[in-house]
XYZ file of C-alpha atoms in Angstrom:
493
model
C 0.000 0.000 0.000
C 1.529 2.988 -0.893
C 1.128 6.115 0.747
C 0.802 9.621 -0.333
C 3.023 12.455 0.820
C 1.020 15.808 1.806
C 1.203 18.780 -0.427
C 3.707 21.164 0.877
C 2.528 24.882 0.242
C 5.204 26.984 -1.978
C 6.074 29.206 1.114
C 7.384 26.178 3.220
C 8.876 24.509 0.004
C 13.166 24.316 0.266
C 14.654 24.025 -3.044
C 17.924 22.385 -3.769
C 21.133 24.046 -2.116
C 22.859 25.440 -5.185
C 19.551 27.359 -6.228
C 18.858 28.016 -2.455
C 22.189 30.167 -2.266
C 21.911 31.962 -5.451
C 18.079 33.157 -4.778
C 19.758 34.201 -1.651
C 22.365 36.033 -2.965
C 19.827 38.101 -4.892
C 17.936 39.121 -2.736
C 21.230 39.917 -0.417
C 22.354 41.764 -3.341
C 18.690 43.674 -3.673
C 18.827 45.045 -0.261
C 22.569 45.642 0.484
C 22.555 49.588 -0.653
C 19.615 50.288 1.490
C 20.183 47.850 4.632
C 23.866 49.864 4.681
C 22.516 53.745 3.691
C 21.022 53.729 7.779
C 24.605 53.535 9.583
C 26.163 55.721 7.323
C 23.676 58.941 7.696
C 23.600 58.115 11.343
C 27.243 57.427 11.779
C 28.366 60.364 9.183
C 25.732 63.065 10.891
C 26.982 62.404 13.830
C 30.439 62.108 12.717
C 31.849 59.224 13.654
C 35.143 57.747 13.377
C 35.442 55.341 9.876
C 36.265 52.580 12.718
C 33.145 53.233 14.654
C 31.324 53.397 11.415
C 32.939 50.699 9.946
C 31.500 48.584 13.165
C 28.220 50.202 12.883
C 27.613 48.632 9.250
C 29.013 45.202 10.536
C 26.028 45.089 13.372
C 23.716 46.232 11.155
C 24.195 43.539 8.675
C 24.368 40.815 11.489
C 21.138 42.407 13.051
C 19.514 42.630 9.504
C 20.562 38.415 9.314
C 19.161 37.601 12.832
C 16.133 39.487 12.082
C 15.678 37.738 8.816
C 16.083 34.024 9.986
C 13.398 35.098 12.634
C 10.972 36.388 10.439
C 10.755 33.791 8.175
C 11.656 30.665 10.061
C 9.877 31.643 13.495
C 10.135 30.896 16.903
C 7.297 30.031 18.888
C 5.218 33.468 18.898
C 7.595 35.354 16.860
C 8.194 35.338 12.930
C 4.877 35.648 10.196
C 6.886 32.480 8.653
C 6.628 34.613 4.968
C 9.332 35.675 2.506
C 10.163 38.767 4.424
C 13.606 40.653 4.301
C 14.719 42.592 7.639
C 16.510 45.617 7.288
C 16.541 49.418 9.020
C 13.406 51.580 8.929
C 14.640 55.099 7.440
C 11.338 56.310 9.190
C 14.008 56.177 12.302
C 17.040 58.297 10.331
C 15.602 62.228 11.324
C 14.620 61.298 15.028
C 18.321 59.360 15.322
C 20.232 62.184 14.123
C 18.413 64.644 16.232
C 18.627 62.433 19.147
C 22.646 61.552 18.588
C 23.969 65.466 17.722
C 21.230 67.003 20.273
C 20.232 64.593 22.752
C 22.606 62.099 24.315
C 24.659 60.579 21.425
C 24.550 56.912 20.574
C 23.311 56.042 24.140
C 20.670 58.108 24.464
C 19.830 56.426 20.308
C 20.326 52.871 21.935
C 17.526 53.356 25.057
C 15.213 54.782 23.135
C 15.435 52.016 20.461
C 15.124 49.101 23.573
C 12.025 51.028 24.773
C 10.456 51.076 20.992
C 11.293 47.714 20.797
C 9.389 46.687 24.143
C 6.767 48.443 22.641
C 6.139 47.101 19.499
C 5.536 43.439 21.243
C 3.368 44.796 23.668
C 1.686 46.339 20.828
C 1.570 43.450 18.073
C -1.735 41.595 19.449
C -3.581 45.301 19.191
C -2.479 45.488 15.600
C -3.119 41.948 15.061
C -7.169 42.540 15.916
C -7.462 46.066 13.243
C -6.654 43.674 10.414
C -10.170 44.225 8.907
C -9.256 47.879 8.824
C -6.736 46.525 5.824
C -9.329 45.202 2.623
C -8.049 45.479 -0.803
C -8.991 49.063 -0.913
C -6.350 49.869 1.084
C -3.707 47.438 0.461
C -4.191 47.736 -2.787
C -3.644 51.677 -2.327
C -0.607 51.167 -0.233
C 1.187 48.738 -1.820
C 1.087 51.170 -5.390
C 2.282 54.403 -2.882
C 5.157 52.268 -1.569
C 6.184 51.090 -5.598
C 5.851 54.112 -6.285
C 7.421 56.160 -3.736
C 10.464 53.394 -4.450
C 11.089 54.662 -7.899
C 13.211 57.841 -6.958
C 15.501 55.462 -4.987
C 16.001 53.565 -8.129
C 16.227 56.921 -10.340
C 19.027 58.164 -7.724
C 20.994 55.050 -7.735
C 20.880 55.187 -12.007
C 21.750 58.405 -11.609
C 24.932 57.785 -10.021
C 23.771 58.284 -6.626
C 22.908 61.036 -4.038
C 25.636 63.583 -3.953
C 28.081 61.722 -6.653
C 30.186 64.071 -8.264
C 29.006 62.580 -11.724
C 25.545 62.856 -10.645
C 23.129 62.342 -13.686
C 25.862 61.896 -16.348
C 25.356 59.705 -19.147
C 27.623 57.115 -18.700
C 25.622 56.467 -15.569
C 22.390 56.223 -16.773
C 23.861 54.226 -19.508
C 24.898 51.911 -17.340
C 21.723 51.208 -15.576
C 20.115 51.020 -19.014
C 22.251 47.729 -19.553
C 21.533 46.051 -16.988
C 17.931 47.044 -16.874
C 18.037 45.571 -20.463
C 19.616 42.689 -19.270
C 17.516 41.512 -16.388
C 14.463 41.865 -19.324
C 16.098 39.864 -22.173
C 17.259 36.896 -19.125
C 13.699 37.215 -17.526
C 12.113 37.214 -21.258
C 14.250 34.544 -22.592
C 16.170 32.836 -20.045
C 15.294 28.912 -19.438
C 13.612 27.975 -15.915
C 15.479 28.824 -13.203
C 17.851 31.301 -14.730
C 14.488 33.622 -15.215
C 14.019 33.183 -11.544
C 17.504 35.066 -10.858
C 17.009 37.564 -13.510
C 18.131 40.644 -11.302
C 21.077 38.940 -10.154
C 22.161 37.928 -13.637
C 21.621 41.327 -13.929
C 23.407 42.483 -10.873
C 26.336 40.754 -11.605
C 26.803 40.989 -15.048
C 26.707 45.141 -14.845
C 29.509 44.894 -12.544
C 31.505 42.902 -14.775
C 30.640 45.373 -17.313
C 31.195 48.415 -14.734
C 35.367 47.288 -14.095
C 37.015 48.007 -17.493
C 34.836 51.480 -17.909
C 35.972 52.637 -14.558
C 32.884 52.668 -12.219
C 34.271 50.315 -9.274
C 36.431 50.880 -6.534
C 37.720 48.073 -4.668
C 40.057 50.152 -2.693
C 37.663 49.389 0.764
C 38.092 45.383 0.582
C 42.057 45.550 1.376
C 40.940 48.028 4.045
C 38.456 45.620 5.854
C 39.120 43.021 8.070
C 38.371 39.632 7.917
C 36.419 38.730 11.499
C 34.608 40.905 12.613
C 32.271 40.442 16.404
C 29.835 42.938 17.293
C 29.498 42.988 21.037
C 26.585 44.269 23.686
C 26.605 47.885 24.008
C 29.586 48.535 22.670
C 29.473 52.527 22.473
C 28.135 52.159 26.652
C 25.350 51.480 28.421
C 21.976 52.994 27.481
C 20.778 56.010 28.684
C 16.692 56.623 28.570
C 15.840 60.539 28.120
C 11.993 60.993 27.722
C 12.225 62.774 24.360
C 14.383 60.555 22.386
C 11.810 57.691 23.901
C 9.023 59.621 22.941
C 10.183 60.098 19.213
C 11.081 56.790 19.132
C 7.619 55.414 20.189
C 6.415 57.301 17.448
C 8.528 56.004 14.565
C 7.575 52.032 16.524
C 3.539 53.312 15.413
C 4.871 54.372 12.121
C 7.142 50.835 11.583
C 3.573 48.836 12.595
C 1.758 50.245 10.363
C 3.707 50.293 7.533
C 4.821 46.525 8.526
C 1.141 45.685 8.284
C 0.659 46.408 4.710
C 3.232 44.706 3.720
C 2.674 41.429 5.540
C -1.073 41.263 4.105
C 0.464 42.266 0.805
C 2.912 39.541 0.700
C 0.429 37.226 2.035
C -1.890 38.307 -0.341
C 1.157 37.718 -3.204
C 2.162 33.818 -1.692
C -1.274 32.951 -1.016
C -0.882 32.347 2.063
C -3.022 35.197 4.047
C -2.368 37.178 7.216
C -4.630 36.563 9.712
C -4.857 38.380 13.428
C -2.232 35.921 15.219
C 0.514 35.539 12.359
C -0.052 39.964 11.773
C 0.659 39.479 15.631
C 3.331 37.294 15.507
C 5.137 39.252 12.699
C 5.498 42.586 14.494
C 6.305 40.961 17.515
C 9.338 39.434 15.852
C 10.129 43.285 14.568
C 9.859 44.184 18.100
C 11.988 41.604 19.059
C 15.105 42.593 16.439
C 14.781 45.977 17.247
C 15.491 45.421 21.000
C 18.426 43.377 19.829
C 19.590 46.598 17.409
C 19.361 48.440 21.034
C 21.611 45.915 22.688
C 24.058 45.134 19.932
C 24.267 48.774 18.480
C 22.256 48.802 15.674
C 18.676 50.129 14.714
C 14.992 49.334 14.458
C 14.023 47.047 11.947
C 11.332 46.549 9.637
C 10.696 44.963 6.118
C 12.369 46.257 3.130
C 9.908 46.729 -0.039
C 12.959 45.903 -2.686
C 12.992 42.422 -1.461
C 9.138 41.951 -1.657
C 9.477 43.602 -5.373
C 11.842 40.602 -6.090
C 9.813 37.977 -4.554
C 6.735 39.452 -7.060
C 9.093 39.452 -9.892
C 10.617 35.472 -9.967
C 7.662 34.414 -8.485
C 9.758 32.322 -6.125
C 7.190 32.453 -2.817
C 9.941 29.914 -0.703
C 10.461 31.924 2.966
C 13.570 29.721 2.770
C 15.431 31.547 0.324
C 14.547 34.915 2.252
C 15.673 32.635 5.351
C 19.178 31.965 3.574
C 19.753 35.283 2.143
C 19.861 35.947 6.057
C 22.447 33.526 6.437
C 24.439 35.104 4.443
C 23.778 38.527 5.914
C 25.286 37.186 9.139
C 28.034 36.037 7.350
C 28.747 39.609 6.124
C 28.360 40.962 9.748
C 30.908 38.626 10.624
C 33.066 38.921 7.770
C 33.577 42.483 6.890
C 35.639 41.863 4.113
C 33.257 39.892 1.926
C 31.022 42.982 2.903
C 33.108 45.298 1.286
C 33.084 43.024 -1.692
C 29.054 43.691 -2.231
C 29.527 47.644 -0.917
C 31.794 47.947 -4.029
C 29.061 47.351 -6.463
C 28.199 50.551 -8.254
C 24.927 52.433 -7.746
C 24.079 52.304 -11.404
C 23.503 48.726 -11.114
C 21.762 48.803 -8.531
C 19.742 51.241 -10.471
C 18.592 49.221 -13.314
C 17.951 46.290 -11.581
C 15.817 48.832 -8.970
C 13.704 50.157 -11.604
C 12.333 46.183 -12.541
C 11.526 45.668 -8.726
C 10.065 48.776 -7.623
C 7.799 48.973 -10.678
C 6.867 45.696 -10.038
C 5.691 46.382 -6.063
C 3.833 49.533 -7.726
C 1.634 46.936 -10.879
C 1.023 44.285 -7.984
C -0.688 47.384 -5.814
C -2.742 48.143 -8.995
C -3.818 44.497 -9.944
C -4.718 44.574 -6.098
C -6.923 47.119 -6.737
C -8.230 45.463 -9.958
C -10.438 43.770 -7.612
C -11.699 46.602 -5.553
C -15.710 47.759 -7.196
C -15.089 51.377 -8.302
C -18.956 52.097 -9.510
C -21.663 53.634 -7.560
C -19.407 54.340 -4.426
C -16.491 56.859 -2.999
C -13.456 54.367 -3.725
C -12.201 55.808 -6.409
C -11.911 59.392 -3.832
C -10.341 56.955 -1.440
C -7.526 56.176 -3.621
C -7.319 59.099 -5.129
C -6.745 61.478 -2.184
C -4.086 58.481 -0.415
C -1.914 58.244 -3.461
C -1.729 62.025 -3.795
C -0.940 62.164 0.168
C 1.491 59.622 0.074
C 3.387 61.117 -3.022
C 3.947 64.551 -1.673
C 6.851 63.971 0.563
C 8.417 61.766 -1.990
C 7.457 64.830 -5.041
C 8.411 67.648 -2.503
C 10.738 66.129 0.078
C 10.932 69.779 2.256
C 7.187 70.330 2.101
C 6.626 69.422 6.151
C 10.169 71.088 7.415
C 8.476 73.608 9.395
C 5.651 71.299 11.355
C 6.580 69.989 14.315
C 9.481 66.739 14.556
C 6.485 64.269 15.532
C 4.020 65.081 12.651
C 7.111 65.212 10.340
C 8.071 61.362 11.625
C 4.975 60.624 10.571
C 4.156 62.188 7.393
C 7.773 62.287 5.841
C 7.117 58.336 5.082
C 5.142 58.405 1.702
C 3.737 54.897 2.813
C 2.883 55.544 6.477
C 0.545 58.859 5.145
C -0.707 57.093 2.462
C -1.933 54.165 4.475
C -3.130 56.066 7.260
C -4.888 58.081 5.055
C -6.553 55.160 3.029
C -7.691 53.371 6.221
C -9.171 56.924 7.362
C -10.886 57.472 3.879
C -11.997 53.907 4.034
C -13.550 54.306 7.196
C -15.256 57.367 6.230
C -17.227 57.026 3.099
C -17.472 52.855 3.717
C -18.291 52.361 6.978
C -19.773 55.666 8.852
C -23.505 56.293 8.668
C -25.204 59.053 7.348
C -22.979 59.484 4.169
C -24.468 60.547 0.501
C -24.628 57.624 -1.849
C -23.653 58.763 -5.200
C -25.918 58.410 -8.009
C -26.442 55.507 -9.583
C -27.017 54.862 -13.553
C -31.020 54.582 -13.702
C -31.820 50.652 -13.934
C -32.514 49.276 -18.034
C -36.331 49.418 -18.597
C -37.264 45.267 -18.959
C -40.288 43.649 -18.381
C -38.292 41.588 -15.489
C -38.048 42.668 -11.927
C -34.407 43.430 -11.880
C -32.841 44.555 -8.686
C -31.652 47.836 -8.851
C -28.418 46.870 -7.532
C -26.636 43.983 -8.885
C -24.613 41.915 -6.629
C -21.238 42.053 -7.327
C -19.226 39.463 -10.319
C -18.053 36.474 -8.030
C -13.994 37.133 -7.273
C -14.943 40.704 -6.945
C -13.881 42.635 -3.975
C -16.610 43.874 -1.208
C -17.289 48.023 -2.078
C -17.245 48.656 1.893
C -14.055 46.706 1.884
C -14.497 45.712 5.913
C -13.543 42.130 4.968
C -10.041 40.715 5.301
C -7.977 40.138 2.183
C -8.845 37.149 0.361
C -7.549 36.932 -2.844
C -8.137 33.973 -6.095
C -5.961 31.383 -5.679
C -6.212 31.005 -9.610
C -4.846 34.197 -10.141
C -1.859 33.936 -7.582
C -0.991 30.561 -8.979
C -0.708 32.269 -12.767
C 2.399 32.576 -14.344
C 2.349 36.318 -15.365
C 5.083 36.951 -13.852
C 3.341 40.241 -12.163
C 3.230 38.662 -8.709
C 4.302 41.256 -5.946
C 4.585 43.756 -3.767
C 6.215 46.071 0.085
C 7.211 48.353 3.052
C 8.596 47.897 4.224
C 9.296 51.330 5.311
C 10.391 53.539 2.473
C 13.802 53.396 1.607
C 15.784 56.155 0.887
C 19.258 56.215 0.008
């Protein structure tokens, strides 16, 4: 009698070790500009020593490892167990630097990240129970502001990067072109698996391009060590100053939220859906790495939309991969050589490859909203009014300088306005009583008794959007290739 094995869902799937490490190494590859950029405002606005800052980026990256493995293996409550990268919030970069030139230097950083930290866990079941406050209205909203408020990143990286002397020069932007043709023709035309690592084909082959015309320096890899051990509090003990806490409980809210969309988004994407307890479980494990960040000098942590762009774009839904790209993070902590290695890459590339995985977070927020019923109600105002919100800090990056630090913590994030705005909106014109209905079409004259209002195609979205997301496993399972989408907190480099 022979017996049949279960069905093992694509999330929990491992594939083979040799494809294992090179998914990994994309998405390592992916996220290394932006998991680095945090240390290096902080450390260089605060002007640090290139040792200190050196050691900075080598916590970081272990942190941004440890916090991986957790989030996508899981340990009893901690970890949503989905493909989701770990890396530093920028929502955190303004407070820091205020906090580390103004209030208390790295100390005074390090308590106030603990306390945020603390927070966030005690916080994760209350987020965990507003998940119907997410439908695809508003994910679907969210996840297009975080594509698009990516897009710039990628357009500064093409560019040449912020504040390169060549800045916008040709050769730069030509450069980027290459590879973004590249990662095309090899996701277009490449057999099986070699589709699958499209942007690191990419990745790697504009580098090998970028040596003979001049764009690398490799000068930093003879400078770096080889071992490399971040140790507890190694700039001293914490200290806990009430308005450094209070600024950083403010950028924890911020983190959640943003968090949340992109949990339900990549649940949404690996169909696999985000209930109350794994939402819950997920932020507590964010909680959980930022404490450590506290503790082993490093930052809060959050998910990083470039990797959930990548996991849209190969379609590869494994949390293992995701898992061993964190292995290898932690390698590069502990290594700081082979870090320097990666760091060498040039921004161009990154560029090109940036513009494929951002614009694919931003189409996976639209076929989100593909779903959503835009006749005979407000949701068409609803998204409307949260794109434009989230898209003026990232259009007119000065335009909240002169509020006050906590409004600016909160509204300088493109995704954190734009979702807070889409759940308020939401609420609003789908749920509150009393609202006008807009008019409707005047029913076809038949002979039949025809309802005036039709109930909605099957698949379709609910107009009030109260339900949780729940998405056509059909349509997930397609090979289109458009599979994606984000937050986690909006990177800016």
């Amino acid at each position: 009698m022979t017996s049949v094995r279960p069905v093992r869902h694509p999330v929990d799937e491992v594939p083979p070790a040799g494809r294992l490490a090179a998914l990994g190494l994309q998405h390592v590859l992916a996220m290394y500009a932006g998991a680095v950029a945090v240390p290096l405002i902080v450390g260089g606005a605060m002007k640090l020593s290139p040792t200190d800052l050196a050691y900075l980026i080598n916590a970081d990256l272990l942190l941004c490892g440890i916090a991986t493995v957790l989030q996508c293996v899981g340990l009893w409550r901690f970890g949503v167990r989905l493909p989701i990268m770990q890396g530093c919030t920028f929502a955190a970069v303004t407070p820091m630097v205020l906090i580390g030139t103004e209030g208390g230097g790295l100390p005074a950083i390090y308590g106030s990240v603990i306390v945020s930290g603390l927070a966030m866990m005690l916080l994760a079941p209350v987020f965990g129970r507003l998940l119907r406050f997410f439908p695809p209205l508003v994910t679907g909203t969210v996840i297009l502001v975080i594509g698009l408020s990516l897009l710039p990143v990628a357009g500064n990286w093409a560019a040449g990067g912020q504040g390169a002397p060549d800045f916008g020069e040709p050769k730069n932007l030509g450069l980027a072109g290459a590879v973004l043709a590249l990662v095309i023709v090899v996701q277009r035309f490449g057999p099986g698996f070699l589709g699958r690592v499209a942007v690191l084909v990419g990745i790697v082959g504009g580098t090998a391009l970028s040596v003979p015309l001049g764009f690398t320096d490799f000068s930093g890899v003879s400078d770096a060590g080889w071992v490399g051990v971040s140790t507890p509090f190694h700039f001293g003990a914490p200290t806990f100053e009430a308005a450094a806490v209070v600024s950083m409980l403010i950028v924890a809210l911020v983190t959640m939220t943003e968090t949340t969309g992109d949990f339900i988004a990549v649940g949404e994407m690996t169909d696999r859906p985000v209930d109350g307890p794994r939402l819950a479980d997920g932020l507590r494990a964010d909680g959980a790495a930022t404490v450590l960040g506290g503790v082993f000098n490093t930052f809060p942590y959050t998910a990083f939309a470039q990797n959930v762009g990548l996991v849209g774009m190969t379609r590869v839904r494994s949390r293992w991969v995701v898992a061993a790209a964190g292995g290898l993070l932690v390698v590069l902590g502990l290594a700081p050589k082979l870090g320097a290695v990666v760091a060498a890459i040039p921004a161009p590339v990154l560029g090109g490859a940036g513009l494929v995985m951002f614009g694919t977070v931003a189409a996976s927020g639209l076929r989100t909203l593909a779903t959503v019923e835009f006749r005979d109600n407000h949701n068409l105002m609803v998204v409307a009014v949260s794109v434009g919100i989230g898209l003026l800090p990232v259009g007119v990056p000065g335009v909240y300088q002169e509020f006050p630090d906590w409004f600016q913590t909160v509204m300088n994030s493109g995704i954190s306005a734009g979702c807070v705005t889409a759940i308020v909106l939401n609420l609003l014109f789908n749920h509150l009583p009393g609202g006008r209905t807009p008019d409707r079409d005047p029913a076809p004259a038949t002979g039949s008794a025809q309802a005036a209002d039709p109930a909605p195609a099957a698949g379709s979205a609910p107009v009030a959007g109260s339900a949780p997301v729940a998405v056509d496993a059909s349509v997930l399972e397609g090979g289109s290739g458009q599979h994606a989408v984000e937050q986690t907190g909006e990177q800016r480099v």
